[in-house]
Amino acid sequence: MIKISGLSKHYGETLALDKVDLKIMDGECVVLIGPSGCGKSSLLRSINRMIDIDEGEIIVAGKDNKTYPPQELRRKIGYCIQNVGLFPHYTVYENIAVVPRMEKWDETRIKERVEFLMNLTGLPLSYLTKKPHELSGGEAQRVGVCRALAADPDILLMDEPFGAVDPMTRIKIQLAFKNIQKELKKTVVFVTHDVEEAILLADKLVVMQEGKILGYDAPEAFAKHMEEDFVRLFLGEDYPVKLLKRHGIDDYLKQDGDSSVTLHEILGRLLKSETGVVEVTDTQNKIHEIRFEDLTRYLREEERR
């Protein structure tokens, strides 16, 4: 668990964080969202002491993070950023192996971990001998995720990690990361300014403005925070519609499955339908009819959970 209490940070005369309190449970993906300068990156970077705070306390795994030597703390916490930061003269394998080698892992264990992560992120093992300049932006970003996870940290910090890739690649990486998190269940703190990315990935959503937290809740439960003018304007009046991208048809049917069809896509089909009905087939090949009111009812049920 990460427990943040009374956190404040100034840059000169500018107050970046204003007495922030936040508790992040083990295995949760908490997404920090807000406009540029709201303090979200400062909050994230204070966890691994990339920046020092002026006031407050951050408890990581039961200990004040100031009691850890900085380099030890940073090796224990995975860190993934927008521009990846791969070492240009290292191969993909060498880039991923950096922290495990610092931790004195034996090479057999490193090789197993590297290959596991490559498979998990959908990268061919043949890429292990490539250099960063031989990778596409999306491939390099996946390698960055592999490197952040290489030493099997309990905590992963991600600062707009997918912001530099094209929209189509970004969607693929987001879905890949969602599957990775589903399997590994790391404690993730993720910074973005993209509302739809936040909705897709977050177990809990944190909306920030001017160094303060205005709302902290599960995405489906955020309707009660929409009374706050800034939250409503930032998330958008169409926030409930955006929520449909978070849920697949398997969620709606309450079945195990791996359907790539989202309820947002079902809504699109309904808008084009002359009958106001869309038929979907479940994992037992049973046909179900979905109407607008079904989607509305589903969202209300999710909000009450």
mmCIF file of C-alpha atoms in Angstrom:
data_model
loop_
_atom_site.group_PDB
_atom_site.id
_atom_site.type_symbol
_atom_site.label_atom_id
_atom_site.label_comp_id
_atom_site.label_asym_id
_atom_site.label_seq_id
_atom_site.Cartn_x
_atom_site.Cartn_y
_atom_site.Cartn_z
ATOM 1 C CA MET A 1 0.000 0.000 0.000
ATOM 2 C CA ILE A 2 1.039 3.602 -0.623
ATOM 3 C CA LYS A 3 -0.242 6.124 1.917
ATOM 4 C CA ILE A 4 0.279 9.827 1.212
ATOM 5 C CA SER A 5 -0.497 12.310 3.980
ATOM 6 C CA GLY A 6 -0.395 16.116 3.972
ATOM 7 C CA LEU A 7 1.875 16.306 0.933
ATOM 8 C CA SER A 8 2.974 19.799 -0.150
ATOM 9 C CA LYS A 9 5.521 20.887 -2.740
ATOM 10 C CA HIS A 10 6.599 24.343 -3.949
ATOM 11 C CA TYR A 11 8.601 25.294 -7.027
ATOM 12 C CA GLY A 12 9.735 28.760 -6.052
ATOM 13 C CA GLU A 13 6.543 30.728 -5.413
ATOM 14 C CA THR A 14 4.357 28.160 -7.189
ATOM 15 C CA LEU A 15 2.453 25.666 -5.039
ATOM 16 C CA ALA A 16 2.482 22.384 -6.991
ATOM 17 C CA LEU A 17 0.955 20.131 -4.310
ATOM 18 C CA ASP A 18 -1.325 21.453 -1.591
ATOM 19 C CA LYS A 19 -1.672 19.146 1.435
ATOM 20 C CA VAL A 20 -2.539 16.091 -0.656
ATOM 21 C CA ASP A 21 -3.888 12.948 1.043
ATOM 22 C CA LEU A 22 -4.200 9.717 -0.931
ATOM 23 C CA LYS A 23 -4.292 6.005 -0.130
ATOM 24 C CA ILE A 24 -3.503 3.483 -2.878
ATOM 25 C CA MET A 25 -4.246 -0.156 -2.118
ATOM 26 C CA ASP A 26 -2.083 -3.069 -3.227
ATOM 27 C CA GLY A 27 -2.860 -4.257 -6.754
ATOM 28 C CA GLU A 28 -4.814 -1.149 -7.755
ATOM 29 C CA CYS A 29 -4.195 0.925 -10.862
ATOM 30 C CA VAL A 30 -4.774 4.521 -9.765
ATOM 31 C CA VAL A 31 -4.810 7.066 -12.581
ATOM 32 C CA LEU A 32 -3.992 10.719 -11.882
ATOM 33 C CA ILE A 33 -5.637 13.041 -14.368
ATOM 34 C CA GLY A 34 -5.881 16.785 -14.790
ATOM 35 C CA PRO A 35 -4.617 19.675 -16.928
ATOM 36 C CA SER A 36 -0.944 20.571 -17.341
ATOM 37 C CA GLY A 37 0.471 22.021 -14.137
ATOM 38 C CA CYS A 38 -2.150 20.464 -11.858
ATOM 39 C CA GLY A 39 0.497 18.562 -9.855
ATOM 40 C CA LYS A 40 -0.115 15.023 -11.096
ATOM 41 C CA SER A 41 3.477 14.362 -12.253
ATOM 42 C CA SER A 42 4.898 15.977 -9.108
ATOM 43 C CA LEU A 43 2.726 13.670 -7.008
ATOM 44 C CA LEU A 44 3.873 10.601 -8.934
ATOM 45 C CA ARG A 45 7.569 11.568 -8.825
ATOM 46 C CA SER A 46 7.454 12.206 -5.095
ATOM 47 C CA ILE A 47 6.680 8.518 -4.489
ATOM 48 C CA ASN A 48 10.104 7.334 -5.692
ATOM 49 C CA ARG A 49 11.806 10.553 -4.527
ATOM 50 C CA MET A 50 12.603 11.833 -7.972
ATOM 51 C CA ILE A 51 11.599 15.100 -6.317
ATOM 52 C CA ASP A 52 11.767 16.015 -2.635
ATOM 53 C CA ILE A 53 8.663 17.233 -0.844
ATOM 54 C CA ASP A 54 8.372 20.243 1.462
ATOM 55 C CA GLU A 55 5.819 18.798 3.873
ATOM 56 C CA GLY A 56 4.029 15.547 4.483
ATOM 57 C CA GLU A 57 4.735 11.846 4.496
ATOM 58 C CA ILE A 58 4.713 9.012 1.970
ATOM 59 C CA ILE A 59 4.515 5.468 3.321
ATOM 60 C CA VAL A 60 5.644 2.760 0.890
ATOM 61 C CA ALA A 61 5.332 -0.886 1.989
ATOM 62 C CA GLY A 62 4.936 0.189 5.615
ATOM 63 C CA LYS A 63 7.958 2.529 5.705
ATOM 64 C CA ASP A 64 8.447 6.252 5.213
ATOM 65 C CA ASN A 65 9.993 6.556 1.752
ATOM 66 C CA LYS A 66 12.593 8.973 3.164
ATOM 67 C CA THR A 67 14.090 6.081 5.163
ATOM 68 C CA TYR A 68 15.102 4.260 1.959
ATOM 69 C CA PRO A 69 18.361 5.216 0.221
ATOM 70 C CA PRO A 70 17.094 6.946 -2.981
ATOM 71 C CA GLN A 71 18.753 4.548 -5.433
ATOM 72 C CA GLU A 72 17.486 1.500 -3.547
ATOM 73 C CA LEU A 73 13.967 2.930 -3.516
ATOM 74 C CA ARG A 74 14.035 3.626 -7.265
ATOM 75 C CA ARG A 75 15.271 0.131 -8.072
ATOM 76 C CA LYS A 76 12.355 -1.316 -6.102
ATOM 77 C CA ILE A 77 9.779 0.800 -7.936
ATOM 78 C CA GLY A 78 9.296 0.417 -11.690
ATOM 79 C CA TYR A 79 9.288 3.695 -13.640
ATOM 80 C CA CYS A 80 8.011 4.197 -17.173
ATOM 81 C CA ILE A 81 7.930 7.569 -18.961
ATOM 82 C CA GLN A 82 6.649 8.985 -22.241
ATOM 83 C CA ASN A 83 9.962 9.131 -24.095
ATOM 84 C CA VAL A 84 10.936 5.636 -22.914
ATOM 85 C CA GLY A 85 14.595 6.487 -22.212
ATOM 86 C CA LEU A 86 16.045 3.279 -23.642
ATOM 87 C CA PHE A 87 19.837 3.160 -23.780
ATOM 88 C CA PRO A 88 20.597 3.592 -27.511
ATOM 89 C CA HIS A 89 23.697 1.384 -27.622
ATOM 90 C CA TYR A 90 22.111 -1.498 -25.691
ATOM 91 C CA THR A 91 20.068 -4.251 -27.283
ATOM 92 C CA VAL A 92 16.459 -4.780 -26.239
ATOM 93 C CA TYR A 93 17.625 -7.635 -24.001
ATOM 94 C CA GLU A 94 20.294 -5.492 -22.348
ATOM 95 C CA ASN A 95 17.844 -2.638 -21.785
ATOM 96 C CA ILE A 96 15.336 -4.895 -20.043
ATOM 97 C CA ALA A 97 18.054 -6.604 -17.999
ATOM 98 C CA VAL A 98 19.524 -3.390 -16.523
ATOM 99 C CA VAL A 99 17.853 -3.420 -13.089
ATOM 100 C CA PRO A 100 17.938 -7.216 -12.551
ATOM 101 C CA ARG A 101 21.690 -7.071 -13.187
ATOM 102 C CA MET A 102 22.010 -4.242 -10.659
ATOM 103 C CA GLU A 103 20.151 -6.492 -8.240
ATOM 104 C CA LYS A 104 22.685 -9.293 -8.930
ATOM 105 C CA TRP A 105 20.218 -11.730 -10.460
ATOM 106 C CA ASP A 106 21.829 -14.711 -12.159
ATOM 107 C CA GLU A 107 21.655 -14.706 -15.958
ATOM 108 C CA THR A 108 19.344 -17.714 -16.158
ATOM 109 C CA ARG A 109 16.760 -15.933 -14.023
ATOM 110 C CA ILE A 110 17.202 -12.729 -16.031
ATOM 111 C CA LYS A 111 16.727 -14.566 -19.330
ATOM 112 C CA GLU A 112 13.545 -16.233 -18.071
ATOM 113 C CA ARG A 113 12.161 -12.907 -16.842
ATOM 114 C CA VAL A 114 13.007 -11.057 -20.058
ATOM 115 C CA GLU A 115 11.400 -13.717 -22.248
ATOM 116 C CA PHE A 116 8.313 -13.842 -19.991
ATOM 117 C CA LEU A 117 7.843 -10.074 -20.308
ATOM 118 C CA MET A 118 8.420 -10.077 -24.064
ATOM 119 C CA ASN A 119 5.705 -12.701 -24.465
ATOM 120 C CA LEU A 120 3.409 -10.835 -22.073
ATOM 121 C CA THR A 121 3.706 -7.579 -24.039
ATOM 122 C CA GLY A 122 3.364 -9.293 -27.422
ATOM 123 C CA LEU A 123 6.916 -8.676 -28.646
ATOM 124 C CA PRO A 124 8.713 -11.390 -30.658
ATOM 125 C CA LEU A 125 11.785 -12.879 -28.975
ATOM 126 C CA SER A 126 13.681 -12.154 -32.184
ATOM 127 C CA TYR A 127 13.563 -8.462 -31.163
ATOM 128 C CA LEU A 128 15.869 -9.103 -28.205
ATOM 129 C CA THR A 129 18.953 -8.469 -30.341
ATOM 130 C CA LYS A 130 17.597 -5.255 -31.873
ATOM 131 C CA LYS A 131 18.737 -1.765 -30.901
ATOM 132 C CA PRO A 132 16.200 0.956 -29.967
ATOM 133 C CA HIS A 133 16.566 2.764 -33.314
ATOM 134 C CA GLU A 134 15.303 -0.391 -35.057
ATOM 135 C CA LEU A 135 11.978 -0.294 -33.181
ATOM 136 C CA SER A 136 8.763 1.561 -33.935
ATOM 137 C CA GLY A 137 7.442 3.976 -31.318
ATOM 138 C CA GLY A 138 4.930 1.443 -30.066
ATOM 139 C CA GLU A 139 7.516 -1.336 -29.887
ATOM 140 C CA ALA A 140 9.935 0.897 -27.984
ATOM 141 C CA GLN A 141 7.186 1.795 -25.530
ATOM 142 C CA ARG A 142 6.462 -1.883 -24.895
ATOM 143 C CA VAL A 143 10.156 -2.464 -24.240
ATOM 144 C CA GLY A 144 9.983 0.427 -21.774
ATOM 145 C CA VAL A 145 7.144 -1.325 -19.951
ATOM 146 C CA CYS A 146 9.177 -4.557 -19.925
ATOM 147 C CA ARG A 147 12.155 -2.734 -18.434
ATOM 148 C CA ALA A 148 9.993 -1.125 -15.742
ATOM 149 C CA LEU A 149 8.655 -4.571 -14.773
ATOM 150 C CA ALA A 150 11.938 -6.448 -15.174
ATOM 151 C CA ALA A 151 12.921 -6.705 -11.499
ATOM 152 C CA ASP A 152 9.328 -7.656 -10.588
ATOM 153 C CA PRO A 153 8.612 -4.518 -8.519
ATOM 154 C CA ASP A 154 5.475 -4.343 -6.412
ATOM 155 C CA ILE A 155 4.906 -0.728 -7.507
ATOM 156 C CA LEU A 156 4.932 0.723 -11.019
ATOM 157 C CA LEU A 157 4.941 4.473 -11.733
ATOM 158 C CA MET A 158 3.926 5.517 -15.251
ATOM 159 C CA ASP A 159 4.127 9.161 -16.370
ATOM 160 C CA GLU A 160 2.128 9.601 -19.612
ATOM 161 C CA PRO A 161 3.860 6.475 -20.966
ATOM 162 C CA PHE A 162 1.799 6.146 -24.152
ATOM 163 C CA GLY A 163 1.507 9.827 -25.025
ATOM 164 C CA ALA A 164 4.157 9.897 -27.757
ATOM 165 C CA VAL A 165 2.759 7.169 -30.026
ATOM 166 C CA ASP A 166 0.133 7.461 -32.761
ATOM 167 C CA PRO A 167 -3.550 6.968 -31.806
ATOM 168 C CA MET A 168 -3.965 3.481 -33.313
ATOM 169 C CA THR A 169 -0.788 2.174 -31.666
ATOM 170 C CA ARG A 170 -1.764 3.841 -28.424
ATOM 171 C CA ILE A 171 -5.056 1.966 -28.243
ATOM 172 C CA LYS A 172 -3.258 -1.353 -28.815
ATOM 173 C CA ILE A 173 -0.709 -0.600 -26.090
ATOM 174 C CA GLN A 174 -3.428 0.484 -23.657
ATOM 175 C CA LEU A 175 -5.279 -2.797 -24.156
ATOM 176 C CA ALA A 176 -2.024 -4.760 -23.847
ATOM 177 C CA PHE A 177 -1.201 -2.971 -20.596
ATOM 178 C CA LYS A 178 -4.697 -3.621 -19.257
ATOM 179 C CA ASN A 179 -4.159 -7.347 -19.857
ATOM 180 C CA ILE A 180 -0.696 -7.181 -18.254
ATOM 181 C CA GLN A 181 -2.136 -5.532 -15.154
ATOM 182 C CA LYS A 182 -4.931 -8.106 -15.014
ATOM 183 C CA GLU A 183 -2.298 -10.857 -14.836
ATOM 184 C CA LEU A 184 0.412 -9.245 -12.686
ATOM 185 C CA LYS A 185 -1.769 -7.106 -10.361
ATOM 186 C CA LYS A 186 0.912 -4.525 -9.629
ATOM 187 C CA THR A 187 0.238 -1.384 -7.625
ATOM 188 C CA VAL A 188 0.234 1.195 -10.432
ATOM 189 C CA VAL A 189 0.214 4.985 -10.298
ATOM 190 C CA PHE A 190 -0.458 6.255 -13.821
ATOM 191 C CA VAL A 191 -0.430 9.882 -15.018
ATOM 192 C CA THR A 192 -2.369 11.023 -18.081
ATOM 193 C CA HIS A 193 -4.333 14.001 -19.397
ATOM 194 C CA ASP A 194 -6.433 11.703 -21.625
ATOM 195 C CA VAL A 195 -9.860 11.085 -20.069
ATOM 196 C CA GLU A 196 -10.625 8.031 -22.211
ATOM 197 C CA GLU A 197 -7.262 6.437 -21.363
ATOM 198 C CA ALA A 198 -7.933 7.051 -17.673
ATOM 199 C CA ILE A 199 -11.397 5.492 -17.868
ATOM 200 C CA LEU A 200 -10.067 2.420 -19.666
ATOM 201 C CA LEU A 201 -7.178 1.672 -17.300
ATOM 202 C CA ALA A 202 -8.157 2.953 -13.848
ATOM 203 C CA ASP A 203 -9.408 0.969 -10.889
ATOM 204 C CA LYS A 204 -9.543 4.350 -9.162
ATOM 205 C CA LEU A 205 -9.512 7.780 -10.792
ATOM 206 C CA VAL A 206 -7.970 10.914 -9.228
ATOM 207 C CA VAL A 207 -8.928 14.293 -10.719
ATOM 208 C CA MET A 208 -6.503 17.097 -9.804
ATOM 209 C CA GLN A 209 -6.467 20.866 -10.188
ATOM 210 C CA GLU A 210 -3.959 23.390 -8.836
ATOM 211 C CA GLY A 211 -2.249 20.860 -6.581
ATOM 212 C CA LYS A 212 -5.458 19.557 -4.992
ATOM 213 C CA ILE A 213 -7.452 16.358 -5.395
ATOM 214 C CA LEU A 214 -11.024 17.216 -6.403
ATOM 215 C CA GLY A 215 -12.282 13.651 -6.722
ATOM 216 C CA TYR A 216 -11.053 10.116 -5.986
ATOM 217 C CA ASP A 217 -13.235 7.141 -6.853
ATOM 218 C CA ALA A 218 -13.849 4.239 -9.215
ATOM 219 C CA PRO A 219 -14.648 5.523 -12.732
ATOM 220 C CA GLU A 220 -18.222 4.206 -12.587
ATOM 221 C CA ALA A 221 -18.840 5.997 -9.283
ATOM 222 C CA PHE A 222 -17.570 9.363 -10.474
ATOM 223 C CA ALA A 223 -21.033 10.699 -11.300
ATOM 224 C CA LYS A 224 -21.343 11.975 -7.730
ATOM 225 C CA HIS A 225 -18.270 14.174 -8.241
ATOM 226 C CA MET A 226 -19.738 15.829 -11.347
ATOM 227 C CA GLU A 227 -21.314 18.544 -9.189
ATOM 228 C CA GLU A 228 -17.814 20.049 -8.989
ATOM 229 C CA ASP A 229 -17.687 22.468 -11.941
ATOM 230 C CA PHE A 230 -14.089 21.711 -12.904
ATOM 231 C CA VAL A 231 -14.586 17.936 -12.698
ATOM 232 C CA ARG A 232 -17.660 18.147 -14.936
ATOM 233 C CA LEU A 233 -15.894 20.387 -17.471
ATOM 234 C CA PHE A 234 -12.703 18.322 -17.518
ATOM 235 C CA LEU A 235 -14.304 14.883 -17.760
ATOM 236 C CA GLY A 236 -16.979 16.158 -20.146
ATOM 237 C CA GLU A 237 -20.763 16.146 -20.114
ATOM 238 C CA ASP A 238 -20.578 12.922 -22.139
ATOM 239 C CA TYR A 239 -18.611 11.133 -19.392
ATOM 240 C CA PRO A 240 -21.251 8.365 -18.992
ATOM 241 C CA VAL A 241 -20.924 7.591 -22.709
ATOM 242 C CA LYS A 242 -17.128 7.441 -22.399
ATOM 243 C CA LEU A 243 -17.565 4.901 -19.603
ATOM 244 C CA LEU A 244 -18.973 2.448 -22.138
ATOM 245 C CA LYS A 245 -15.460 2.071 -23.623
ATOM 246 C CA ARG A 246 -14.363 0.555 -20.318
ATOM 247 C CA HIS A 247 -16.750 -2.373 -20.544
ATOM 248 C CA GLY A 248 -16.798 -5.233 -23.008
ATOM 249 C CA ILE A 249 -19.820 -7.213 -24.032
ATOM 250 C CA ASP A 250 -18.631 -10.027 -21.734
ATOM 251 C CA ASP A 251 -18.935 -7.659 -18.748
ATOM 252 C CA TYR A 252 -22.489 -6.813 -19.755
ATOM 253 C CA LEU A 253 -23.453 -10.477 -20.141
ATOM 254 C CA LYS A 254 -21.607 -11.338 -16.890
ATOM 255 C CA GLN A 255 -19.583 -14.051 -18.598
ATOM 256 C CA ASP A 256 -15.918 -14.931 -18.667
ATOM 257 C CA GLY A 257 -14.473 -14.109 -22.037
ATOM 258 C CA ASP A 258 -12.077 -11.938 -23.959
ATOM 259 C CA SER A 259 -14.337 -10.090 -26.362
ATOM 260 C CA SER A 260 -12.799 -7.053 -28.014
ATOM 261 C CA VAL A 261 -16.263 -5.549 -28.600
ATOM 262 C CA THR A 262 -16.953 -2.713 -26.148
ATOM 263 C CA LEU A 263 -20.310 -1.345 -25.078
ATOM 264 C CA HIS A 264 -19.281 1.922 -26.726
ATOM 265 C CA GLU A 265 -19.210 0.044 -30.042
ATOM 266 C CA ILE A 266 -22.615 -1.444 -29.247
ATOM 267 C CA LEU A 267 -23.891 2.107 -28.678
ATOM 268 C CA GLY A 268 -22.556 3.068 -32.101
ATOM 269 C CA ARG A 269 -24.439 0.176 -33.669
ATOM 270 C CA LEU A 270 -27.616 1.169 -31.817
ATOM 271 C CA LEU A 271 -27.377 4.698 -33.181
ATOM 272 C CA LYS A 272 -27.246 3.264 -36.705
ATOM 273 C CA SER A 273 -29.983 0.710 -36.085
ATOM 274 C CA GLU A 274 -33.435 1.439 -37.482
ATOM 275 C CA THR A 275 -35.030 -0.891 -34.929
ATOM 276 C CA GLY A 276 -33.147 0.363 -31.838
ATOM 277 C CA VAL A 277 -31.964 -3.181 -31.173
ATOM 278 C CA VAL A 278 -28.549 -4.836 -31.575
ATOM 279 C CA GLU A 279 -28.085 -8.603 -31.421
ATOM 280 C CA VAL A 280 -24.942 -10.078 -29.834
ATOM 281 C CA THR A 281 -23.834 -13.675 -29.433
ATOM 282 C CA ASP A 282 -22.409 -14.905 -26.125
ATOM 283 C CA THR A 283 -19.732 -17.542 -25.476
ATOM 284 C CA GLN A 284 -22.398 -20.284 -25.596
ATOM 285 C CA ASN A 285 -23.591 -18.986 -28.981
ATOM 286 C CA LYS A 286 -26.796 -17.707 -27.408
ATOM 287 C CA ILE A 287 -28.199 -14.549 -29.028
ATOM 288 C CA HIS A 288 -29.049 -11.537 -26.841
ATOM 289 C CA GLU A 289 -30.848 -8.329 -27.787
ATOM 290 C CA ILE A 290 -29.504 -5.011 -26.443
ATOM 291 C CA ARG A 291 -31.404 -1.710 -26.421
ATOM 292 C CA PHE A 292 -30.513 1.819 -25.277
ATOM 293 C CA GLU A 293 -32.300 1.324 -21.977
ATOM 294 C CA ASP A 294 -30.234 -1.823 -21.320
ATOM 295 C CA LEU A 295 -27.000 0.179 -21.518
ATOM 296 C CA THR A 296 -28.461 2.863 -19.242
ATOM 297 C CA ARG A 297 -29.509 0.283 -16.666
ATOM 298 C CA TYR A 298 -26.090 -1.409 -16.810
ATOM 299 C CA LEU A 299 -24.257 1.874 -16.116
ATOM 300 C CA ARG A 300 -26.551 2.645 -13.173
ATOM 301 C CA GLU A 301 -25.882 -0.795 -11.701
ATOM 302 C CA GLU A 302 -22.116 -0.307 -12.104
ATOM 303 C CA GLU A 303 -22.345 3.102 -10.427
ATOM 304 C CA ARG A 304 -24.007 1.521 -7.375
ATOM 305 C CA ARG A 305 -21.355 -1.194 -7.001
#
